[in-house]
Coordinates of C-alpha atoms in Angstrom, one line a residue:
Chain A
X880 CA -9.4 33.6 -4.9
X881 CA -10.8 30.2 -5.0
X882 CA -7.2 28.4 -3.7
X883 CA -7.9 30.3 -0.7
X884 CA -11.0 29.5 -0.4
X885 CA -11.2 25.8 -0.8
X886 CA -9.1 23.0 0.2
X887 CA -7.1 21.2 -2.5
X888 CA -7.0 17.5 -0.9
X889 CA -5.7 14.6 -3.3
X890 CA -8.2 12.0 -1.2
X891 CA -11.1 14.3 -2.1
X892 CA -9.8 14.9 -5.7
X893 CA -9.7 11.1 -5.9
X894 CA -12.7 10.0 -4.2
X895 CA -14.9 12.4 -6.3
X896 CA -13.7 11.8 -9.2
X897 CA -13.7 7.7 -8.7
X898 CA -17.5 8.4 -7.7
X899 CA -18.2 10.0 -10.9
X900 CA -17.2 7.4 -12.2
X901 CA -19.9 4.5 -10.6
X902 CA -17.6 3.9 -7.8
X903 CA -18.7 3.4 -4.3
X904 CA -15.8 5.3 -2.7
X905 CA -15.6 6.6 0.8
X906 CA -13.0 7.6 3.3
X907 CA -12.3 7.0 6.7
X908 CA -9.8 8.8 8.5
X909 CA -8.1 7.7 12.0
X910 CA -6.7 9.5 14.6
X911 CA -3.0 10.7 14.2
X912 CA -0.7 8.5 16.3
X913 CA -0.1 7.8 18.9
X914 CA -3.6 7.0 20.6
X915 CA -3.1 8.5 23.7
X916 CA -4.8 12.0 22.5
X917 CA -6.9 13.3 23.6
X918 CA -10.3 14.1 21.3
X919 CA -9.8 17.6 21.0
X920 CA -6.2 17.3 19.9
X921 CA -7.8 14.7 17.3
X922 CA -10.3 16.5 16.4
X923 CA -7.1 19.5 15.7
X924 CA -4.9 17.8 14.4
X925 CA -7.4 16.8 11.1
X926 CA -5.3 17.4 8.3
X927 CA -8.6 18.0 6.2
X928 CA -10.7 19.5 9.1
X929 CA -14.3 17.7 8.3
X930 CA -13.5 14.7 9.6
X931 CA -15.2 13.3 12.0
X932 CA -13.0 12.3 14.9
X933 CA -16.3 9.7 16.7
X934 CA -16.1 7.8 13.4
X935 CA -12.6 7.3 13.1
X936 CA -11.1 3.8 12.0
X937 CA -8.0 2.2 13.4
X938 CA -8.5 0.1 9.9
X939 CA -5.0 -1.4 9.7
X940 CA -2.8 -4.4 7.9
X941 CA 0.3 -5.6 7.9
X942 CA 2.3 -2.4 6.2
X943 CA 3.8 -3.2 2.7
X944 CA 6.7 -0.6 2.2
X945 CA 5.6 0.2 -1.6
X946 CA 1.9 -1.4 -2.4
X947 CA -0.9 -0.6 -0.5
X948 CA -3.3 -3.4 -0.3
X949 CA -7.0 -3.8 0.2
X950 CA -8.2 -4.9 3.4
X951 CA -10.7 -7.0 3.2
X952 CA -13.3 -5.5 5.5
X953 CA -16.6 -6.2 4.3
X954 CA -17.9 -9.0 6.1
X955 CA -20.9 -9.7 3.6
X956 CA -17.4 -10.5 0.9
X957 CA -15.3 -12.3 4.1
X958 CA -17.0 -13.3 7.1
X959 CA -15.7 -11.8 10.2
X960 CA -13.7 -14.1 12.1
X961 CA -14.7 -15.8 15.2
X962 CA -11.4 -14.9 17.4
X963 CA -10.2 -11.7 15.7
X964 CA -6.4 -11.5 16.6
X965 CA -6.8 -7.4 17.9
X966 CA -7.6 -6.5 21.4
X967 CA -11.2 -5.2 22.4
X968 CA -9.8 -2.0 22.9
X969 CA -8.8 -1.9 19.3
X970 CA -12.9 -2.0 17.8
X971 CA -13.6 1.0 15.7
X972 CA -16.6 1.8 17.6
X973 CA -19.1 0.7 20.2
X974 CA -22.3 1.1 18.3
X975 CA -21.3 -1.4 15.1
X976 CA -23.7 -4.4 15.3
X977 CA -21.0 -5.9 13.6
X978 CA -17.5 -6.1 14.8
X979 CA -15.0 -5.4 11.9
X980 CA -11.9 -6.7 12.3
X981 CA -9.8 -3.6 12.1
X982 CA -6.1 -4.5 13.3
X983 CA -4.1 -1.2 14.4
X984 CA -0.7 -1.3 13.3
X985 CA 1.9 0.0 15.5
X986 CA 2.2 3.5 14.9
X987 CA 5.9 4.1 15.4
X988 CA 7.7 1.2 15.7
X989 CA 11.0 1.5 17.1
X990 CA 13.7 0.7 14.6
X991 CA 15.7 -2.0 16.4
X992 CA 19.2 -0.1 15.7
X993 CA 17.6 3.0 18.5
X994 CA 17.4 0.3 21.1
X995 CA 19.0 0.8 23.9
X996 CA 22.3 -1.7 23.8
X997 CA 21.8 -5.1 24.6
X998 CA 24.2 -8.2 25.6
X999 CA 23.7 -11.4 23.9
X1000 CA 21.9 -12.6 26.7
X1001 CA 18.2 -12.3 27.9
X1002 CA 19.2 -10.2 30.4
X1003 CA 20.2 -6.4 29.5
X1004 CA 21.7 -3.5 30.9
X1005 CA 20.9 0.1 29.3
X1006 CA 24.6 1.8 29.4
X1007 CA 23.8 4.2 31.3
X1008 CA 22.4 2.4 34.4
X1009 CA 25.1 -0.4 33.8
X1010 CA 26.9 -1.3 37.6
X1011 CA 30.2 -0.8 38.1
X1012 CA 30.7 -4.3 39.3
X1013 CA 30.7 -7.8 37.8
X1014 CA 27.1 -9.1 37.6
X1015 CA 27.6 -12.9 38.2
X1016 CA 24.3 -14.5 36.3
X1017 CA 24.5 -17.9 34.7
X1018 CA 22.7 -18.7 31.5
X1019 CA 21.8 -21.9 29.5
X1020 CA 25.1 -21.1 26.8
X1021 CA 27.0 -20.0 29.5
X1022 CA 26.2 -23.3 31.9
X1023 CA 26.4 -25.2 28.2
X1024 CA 30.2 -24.3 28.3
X1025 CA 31.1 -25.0 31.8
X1026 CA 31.3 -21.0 32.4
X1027 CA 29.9 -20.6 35.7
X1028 CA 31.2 -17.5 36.3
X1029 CA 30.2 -15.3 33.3
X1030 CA 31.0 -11.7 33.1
X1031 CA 29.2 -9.3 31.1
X1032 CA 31.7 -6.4 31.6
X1033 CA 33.6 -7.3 28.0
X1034 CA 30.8 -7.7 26.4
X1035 CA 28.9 -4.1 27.8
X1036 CA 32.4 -2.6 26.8
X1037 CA 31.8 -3.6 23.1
X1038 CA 28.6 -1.7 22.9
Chain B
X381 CA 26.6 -9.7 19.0
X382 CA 26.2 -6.3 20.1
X383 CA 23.5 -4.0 18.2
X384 CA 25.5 -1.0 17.1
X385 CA 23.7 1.9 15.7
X386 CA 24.0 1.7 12.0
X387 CA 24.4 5.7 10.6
X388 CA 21.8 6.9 8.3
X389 CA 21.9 6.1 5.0
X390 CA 23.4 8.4 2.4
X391 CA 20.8 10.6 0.6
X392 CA 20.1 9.2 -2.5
X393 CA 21.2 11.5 -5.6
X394 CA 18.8 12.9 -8.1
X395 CA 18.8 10.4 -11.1
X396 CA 20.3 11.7 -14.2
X397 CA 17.8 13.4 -16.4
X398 CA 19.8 14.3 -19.5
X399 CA 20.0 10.5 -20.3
X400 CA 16.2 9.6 -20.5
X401 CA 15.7 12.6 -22.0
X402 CA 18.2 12.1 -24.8
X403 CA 16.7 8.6 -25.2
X404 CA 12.9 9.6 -25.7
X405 CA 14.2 12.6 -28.0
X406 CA 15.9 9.9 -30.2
X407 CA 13.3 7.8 -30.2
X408 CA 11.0 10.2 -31.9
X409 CA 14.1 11.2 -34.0
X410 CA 14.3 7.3 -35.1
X411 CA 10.0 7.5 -36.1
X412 CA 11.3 10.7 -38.3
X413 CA 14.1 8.6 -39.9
X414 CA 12.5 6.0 -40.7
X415 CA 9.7 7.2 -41.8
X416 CA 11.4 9.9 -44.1
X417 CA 13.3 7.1 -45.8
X418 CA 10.4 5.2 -46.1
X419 CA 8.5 7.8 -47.9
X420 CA 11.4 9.1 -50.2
X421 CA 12.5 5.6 -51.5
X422 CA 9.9 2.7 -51.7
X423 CA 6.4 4.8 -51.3
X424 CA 7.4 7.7 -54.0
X425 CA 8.6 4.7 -56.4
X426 CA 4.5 3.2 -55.4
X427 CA 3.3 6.3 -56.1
X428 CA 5.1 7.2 -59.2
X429 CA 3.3 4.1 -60.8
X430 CA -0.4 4.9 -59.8
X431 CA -0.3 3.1 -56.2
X432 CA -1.7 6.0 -54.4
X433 CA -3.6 3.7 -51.4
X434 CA -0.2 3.1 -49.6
X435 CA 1.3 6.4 -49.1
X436 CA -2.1 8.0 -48.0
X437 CA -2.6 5.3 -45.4
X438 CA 0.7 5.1 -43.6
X439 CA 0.8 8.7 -44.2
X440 CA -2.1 9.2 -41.6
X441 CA -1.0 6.2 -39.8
X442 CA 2.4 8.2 -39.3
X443 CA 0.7 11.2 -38.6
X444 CA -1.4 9.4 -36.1
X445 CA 2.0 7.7 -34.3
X446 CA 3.8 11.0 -34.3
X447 CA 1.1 12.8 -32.9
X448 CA 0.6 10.3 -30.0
X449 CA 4.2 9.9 -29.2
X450 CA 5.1 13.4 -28.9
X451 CA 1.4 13.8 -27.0
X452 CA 3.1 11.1 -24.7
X453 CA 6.0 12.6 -24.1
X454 CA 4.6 15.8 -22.4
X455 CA 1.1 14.4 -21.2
X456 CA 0.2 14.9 -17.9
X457 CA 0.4 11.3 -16.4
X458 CA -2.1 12.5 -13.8
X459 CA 0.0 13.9 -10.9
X460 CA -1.3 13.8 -7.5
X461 CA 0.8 16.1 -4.7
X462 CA 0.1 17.2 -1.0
X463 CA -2.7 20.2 -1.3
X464 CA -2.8 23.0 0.3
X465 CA -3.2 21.5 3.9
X466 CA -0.5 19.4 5.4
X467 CA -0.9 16.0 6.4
X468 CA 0.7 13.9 9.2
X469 CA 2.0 10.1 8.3
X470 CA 0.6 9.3 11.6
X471 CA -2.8 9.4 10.3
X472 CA -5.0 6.7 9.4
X473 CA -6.7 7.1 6.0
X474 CA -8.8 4.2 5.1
X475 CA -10.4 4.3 1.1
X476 CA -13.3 2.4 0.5
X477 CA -13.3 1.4 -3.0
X478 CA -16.7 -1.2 -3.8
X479 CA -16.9 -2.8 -0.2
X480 CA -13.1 -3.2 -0.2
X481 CA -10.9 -1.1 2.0
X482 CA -7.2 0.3 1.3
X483 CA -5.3 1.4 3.9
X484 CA -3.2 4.5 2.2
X485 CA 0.4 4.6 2.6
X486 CA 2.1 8.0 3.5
X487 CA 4.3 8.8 0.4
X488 CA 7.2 10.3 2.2
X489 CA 8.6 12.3 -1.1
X490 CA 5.5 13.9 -1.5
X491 CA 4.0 14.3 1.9
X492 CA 0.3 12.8 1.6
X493 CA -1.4 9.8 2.1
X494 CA -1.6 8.4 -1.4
X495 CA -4.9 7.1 -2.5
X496 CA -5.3 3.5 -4.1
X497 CA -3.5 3.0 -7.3
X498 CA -1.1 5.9 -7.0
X499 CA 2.0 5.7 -6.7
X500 CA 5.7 7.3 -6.6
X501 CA 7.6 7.1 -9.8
X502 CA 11.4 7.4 -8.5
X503 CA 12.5 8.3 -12.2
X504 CA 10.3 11.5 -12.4
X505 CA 10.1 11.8 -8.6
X506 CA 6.4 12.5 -8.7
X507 CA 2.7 10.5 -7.3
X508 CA 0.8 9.6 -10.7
X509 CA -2.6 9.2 -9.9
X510 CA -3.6 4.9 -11.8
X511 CA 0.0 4.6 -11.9
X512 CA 0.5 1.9 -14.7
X513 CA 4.3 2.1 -15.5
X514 CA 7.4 4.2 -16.2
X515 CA 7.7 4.4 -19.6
X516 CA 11.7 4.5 -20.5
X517 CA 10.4 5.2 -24.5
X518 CA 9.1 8.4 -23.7
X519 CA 10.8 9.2 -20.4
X520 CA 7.5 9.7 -18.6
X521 CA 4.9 7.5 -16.6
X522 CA 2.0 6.5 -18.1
X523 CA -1.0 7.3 -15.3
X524 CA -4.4 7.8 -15.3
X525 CA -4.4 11.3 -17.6
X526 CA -2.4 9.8 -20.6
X527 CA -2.8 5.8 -20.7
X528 CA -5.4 6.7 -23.5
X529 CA -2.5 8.3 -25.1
X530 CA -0.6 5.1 -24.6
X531 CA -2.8 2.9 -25.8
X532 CA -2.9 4.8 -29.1
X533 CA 0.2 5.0 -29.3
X534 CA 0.9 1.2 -29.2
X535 CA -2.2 0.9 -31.4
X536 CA -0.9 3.2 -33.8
X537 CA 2.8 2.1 -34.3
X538 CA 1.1 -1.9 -34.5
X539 CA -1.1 -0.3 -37.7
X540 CA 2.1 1.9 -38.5
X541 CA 4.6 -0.8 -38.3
X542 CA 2.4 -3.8 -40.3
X543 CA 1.3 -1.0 -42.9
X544 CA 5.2 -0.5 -43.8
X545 CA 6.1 -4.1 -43.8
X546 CA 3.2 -4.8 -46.1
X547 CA 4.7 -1.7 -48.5
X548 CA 8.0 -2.8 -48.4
X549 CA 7.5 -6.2 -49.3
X550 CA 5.0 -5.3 -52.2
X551 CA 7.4 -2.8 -53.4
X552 CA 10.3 -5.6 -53.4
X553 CA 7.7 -7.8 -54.8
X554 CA 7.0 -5.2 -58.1
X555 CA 10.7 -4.6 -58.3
X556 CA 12.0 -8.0 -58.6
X557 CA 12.9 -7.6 -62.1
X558 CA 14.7 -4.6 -61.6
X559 CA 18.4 -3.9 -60.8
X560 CA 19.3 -3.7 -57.3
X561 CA 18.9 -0.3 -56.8
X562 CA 18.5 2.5 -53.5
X563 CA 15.2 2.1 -53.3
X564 CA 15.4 -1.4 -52.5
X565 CA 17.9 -1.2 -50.2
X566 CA 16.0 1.5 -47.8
X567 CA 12.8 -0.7 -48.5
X568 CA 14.9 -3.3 -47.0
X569 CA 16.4 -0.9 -44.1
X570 CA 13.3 -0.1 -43.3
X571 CA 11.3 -3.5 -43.3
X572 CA 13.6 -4.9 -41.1
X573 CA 12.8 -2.7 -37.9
X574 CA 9.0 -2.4 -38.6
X575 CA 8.8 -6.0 -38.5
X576 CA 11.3 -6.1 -35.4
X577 CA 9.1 -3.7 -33.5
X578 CA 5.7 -5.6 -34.8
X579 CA 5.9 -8.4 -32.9
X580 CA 7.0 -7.1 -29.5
X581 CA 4.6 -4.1 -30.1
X582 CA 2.0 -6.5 -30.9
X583 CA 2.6 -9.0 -27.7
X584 CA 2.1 -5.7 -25.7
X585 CA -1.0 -4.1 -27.3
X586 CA -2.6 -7.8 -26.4
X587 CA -1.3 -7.4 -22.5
X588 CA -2.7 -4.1 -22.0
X589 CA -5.6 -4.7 -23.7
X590 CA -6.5 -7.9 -21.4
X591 CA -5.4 -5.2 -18.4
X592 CA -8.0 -2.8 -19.2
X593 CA -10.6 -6.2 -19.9
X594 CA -9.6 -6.2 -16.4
X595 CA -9.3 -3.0 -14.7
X596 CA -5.5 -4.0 -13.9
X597 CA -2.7 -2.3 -13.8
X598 CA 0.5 -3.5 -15.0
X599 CA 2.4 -2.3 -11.7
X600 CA 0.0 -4.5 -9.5
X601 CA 0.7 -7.3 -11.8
X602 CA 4.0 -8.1 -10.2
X603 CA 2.2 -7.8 -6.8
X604 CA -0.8 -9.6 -7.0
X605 CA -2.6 -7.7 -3.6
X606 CA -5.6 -7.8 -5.2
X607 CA -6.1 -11.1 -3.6
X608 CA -8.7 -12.4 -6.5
X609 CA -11.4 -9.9 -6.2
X610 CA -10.7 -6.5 -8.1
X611 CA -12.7 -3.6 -6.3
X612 CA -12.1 -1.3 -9.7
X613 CA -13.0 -4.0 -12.3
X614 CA -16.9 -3.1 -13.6
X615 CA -16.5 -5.4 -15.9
X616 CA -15.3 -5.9 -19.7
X617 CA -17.5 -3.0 -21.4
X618 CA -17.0 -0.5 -18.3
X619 CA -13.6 -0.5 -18.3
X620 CA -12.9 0.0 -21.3
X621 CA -15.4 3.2 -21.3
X622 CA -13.4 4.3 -18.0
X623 CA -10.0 3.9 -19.6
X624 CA -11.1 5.1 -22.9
X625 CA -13.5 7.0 -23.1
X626 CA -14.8 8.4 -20.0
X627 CA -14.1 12.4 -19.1
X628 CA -10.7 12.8 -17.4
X629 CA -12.2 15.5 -15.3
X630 CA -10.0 19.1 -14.4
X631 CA -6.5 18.5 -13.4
X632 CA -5.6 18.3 -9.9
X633 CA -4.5 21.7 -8.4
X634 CA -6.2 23.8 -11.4
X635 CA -9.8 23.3 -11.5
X636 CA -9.9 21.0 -8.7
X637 CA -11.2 23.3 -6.5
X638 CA -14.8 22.2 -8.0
X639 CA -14.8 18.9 -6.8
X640 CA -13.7 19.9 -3.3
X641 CA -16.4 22.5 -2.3
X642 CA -17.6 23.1 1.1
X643 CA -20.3 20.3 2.0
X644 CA -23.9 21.1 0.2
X645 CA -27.1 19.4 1.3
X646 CA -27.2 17.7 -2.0
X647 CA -23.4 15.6 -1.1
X648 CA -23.9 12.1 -0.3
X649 CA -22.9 11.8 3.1
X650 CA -19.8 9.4 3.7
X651 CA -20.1 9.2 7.4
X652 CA -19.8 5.8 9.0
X653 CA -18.6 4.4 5.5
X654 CA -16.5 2.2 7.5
X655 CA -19.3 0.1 8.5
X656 CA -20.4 -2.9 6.5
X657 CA -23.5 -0.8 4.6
X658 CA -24.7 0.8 1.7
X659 CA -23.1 4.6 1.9
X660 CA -26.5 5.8 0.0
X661 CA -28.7 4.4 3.0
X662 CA -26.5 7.0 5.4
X663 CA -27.9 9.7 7.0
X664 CA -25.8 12.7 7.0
X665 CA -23.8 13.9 9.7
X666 CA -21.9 16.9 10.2
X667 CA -17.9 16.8 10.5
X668 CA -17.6 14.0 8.0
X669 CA -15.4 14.0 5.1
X670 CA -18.1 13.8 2.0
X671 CA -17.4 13.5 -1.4
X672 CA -19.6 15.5 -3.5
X673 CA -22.7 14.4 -5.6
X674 CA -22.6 16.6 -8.5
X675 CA -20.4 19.3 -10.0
X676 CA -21.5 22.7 -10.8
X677 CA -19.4 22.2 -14.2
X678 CA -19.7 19.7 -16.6
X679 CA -16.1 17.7 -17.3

């Protein structure tokens, strides 16, 4: 019963077999997203179960909806850059002599049709919180047009 | 304007499989034609007057293109799928591939993280591991398992196609002093398409053969991520053994539970392979994901 046995994993499948062919392959596995858990629950939630969760990457790039593409990570074939444009909290680890710059993407962005309803102004009012009364607020288009007295009832009720 | 909530798109329908189907099935009919009316008119009339050379060579050359066009049809492109352990798409699976990193996309028909150069063929609805294209010919992708196949088959209907173009126009050439008769009209039925497929067939044996120079892939053509520096090319000679000649290995899901064993002392450790450093200099760590050094069965 070897299916119960072992693990069929396409990344392994892959990797070894790109090895056997000359290819320096290796995988790095991050923490399931959002970051706010906890190591244990990383360290659970593995999908392959030998990964180790201190060596995870938050290797990232700017998500292409049907290519993957490389990121250029090795600093010996592009030197790292001076001002990396992610946070400190963002480096894969403490120990690296060498800072990688490893952006994390956003794990789950909101699509911008779940927002909560906006007006066309800068200022917003969730529906559900919305006051019963006129809010008087002025605003460059509005002040542009002479309105001085702008209300955002009609345009709340079109939401 | 106000942001209204658009409603979730329709689920797309399964596309029709009868019609590909039909397609590939009468493309292989069409080699049979041809070729039957090719060797009943123009290459019986060659070998009826001693010219035994052409019939026995496109007769293996049309042994050879059947054989790799119905090998094509059913190969195994190289199909990649989820496993036996679930995956989340929250996860962050980083490949290194020769000091260049992929970040794997979460395939969201298949459930997995797909590794580099695989990827989801929305005709067959499947991950083909070296995905190189859809082929509408043979209603199936061509992939890491049967690009070989491909490549003969191209190869084959070049030789096939040019060997009865040369018969045909020798036979017309012997039978100019005859009456117009059948056989020249098939010779000329048939001459037509072979030289109509040569040339396309010809332009597209030279691409793919400067992709495999290259250790390209014709889907990555059109998006050009490699960015100038190919992690998978190992140059002219190499790639050609990778492509061509080197050991496909077991099939995923049947005899892939040899490459995935349990860690061994003798694995080449892949922990902190996302630092900038040889993964051979590593000491090895337990709870890393290792790939394995050697299999206990030869490919």
């Amino acid at each position: 019963m070897r299916a119960a046995t072992f693990t069929y994993s396409p990344l392994l499948y892959w990797i070894n077999k790109r090895r056997r062919y000359g290819m320096n392959t290796a995988i790095n596995t991050g923490p399931p997203l959002p970051v706010t858990k906890t190591e244990t629950e990383v360290q659970s939630s593995d999908p392959l179960g030998q990964l180790d969760s201190s060596e995870r990457s938050h290797a990232a790039q700017e998500r292409s909806p049907n290519v993957e593409a490389p990121v250029p990570l090795q600093p010996a074939l592009q030197p790292v850059p001076q001002q990396p444009l992610l946070s400190p909290m963002l480096r894969p680890h403490a120990s690296s002599s060498l800072p990688i710059p490893i952006f994390q993407e956003v794990p789950l962005a909101v699509s911008l049709c779940n927002l909560p309803p906006m007006l066309n102004h800068s200022v917003s009012y969730p529906l559900a919180t919305y006051p019963e009364r006129n809010v008087h607020f002025h605003s460059l288009p509005t002040l542009a047009h002479g309105d001085h007295c702008f209300n955002a009832k009609p345009f709340a009720s079109e939401l | 304007m106000p942001l209204l909530k658009e409603p979730p798109p329709p689920p797309q329908a399964p596309l029709p499989w009868i019609l590909p189907s039909l397609f590939a099935a009468f493309n292989v009919m069409l080699l049979v034609v041809f070729s039957g009316l090719f060797f009943a008119f123009p290459c019986r009339w060659l070998a009826q007057n001693g010219e035994w050379a052409f019939p026995i060579i496109t007769g293996l050359l049309f042994v050879l293109t059947f054989f790799s066009l119905v090998s094509l049809n059913f190969s195994d492109p190289g199909i990649l799928h989820q496993g036996s352990k679930e995956q989340g798409p929250m996860m962050v699976h980083v490949v290194w591939v020769n000091h260049r990193a992929f970040r794997l996309q979460w395939c969201q028909k298949c459930c997995f993280h797909r590794p580099p150069r695989t990827y989801h063929c929305p005709w067959c609805n499947i991950c083909v591991e070296d995905f190189d294209h859809h082929c509408n010919w043979v209603n199936n992708c061509i992939g890491h398992r049967n690009f070989r196949f491909f490549m003969l088959l191209i190869l084959s209907l070049c030789l096939y196609s040019g060997a009865v173009l040369v018969t045909c126009l020798i036979f017309l050439l012997r039978t100019t002093h005859q009456p117009f008769c059948i056989d020249r009209v098939v010779a000329i039925v048939v001459a037509v398409p072979a030289a109509g497929f040569l040339v396309p067939l010809s332009l597209l044996l030279l691409i793919q053969a400067m992709s495999v120079s290259a250790a390209e892939r014709s889907y990555e053509g059109k998006c050009r991520y490699l960015q100038g520096y190919n992690p998978f090319d190992h140059g002219c000679a190499s790639n050609w053994y990778l492509t061509i000649c080197a050991p496909l290995g077991p099939k995923y899901m049947t005899e892939a539970v040899w490459l995935q064993r349990v860690v061994e002392p003798d694995w080449v450790p892949m922990q902190n392979l996302h630092l900038p450093m040889c993964p051979s200099s590593l000491t090895p760590t337990s709870g890393s994901l290792q790939a394995r050094k050697g299999s206990p069965r030869e490919w």
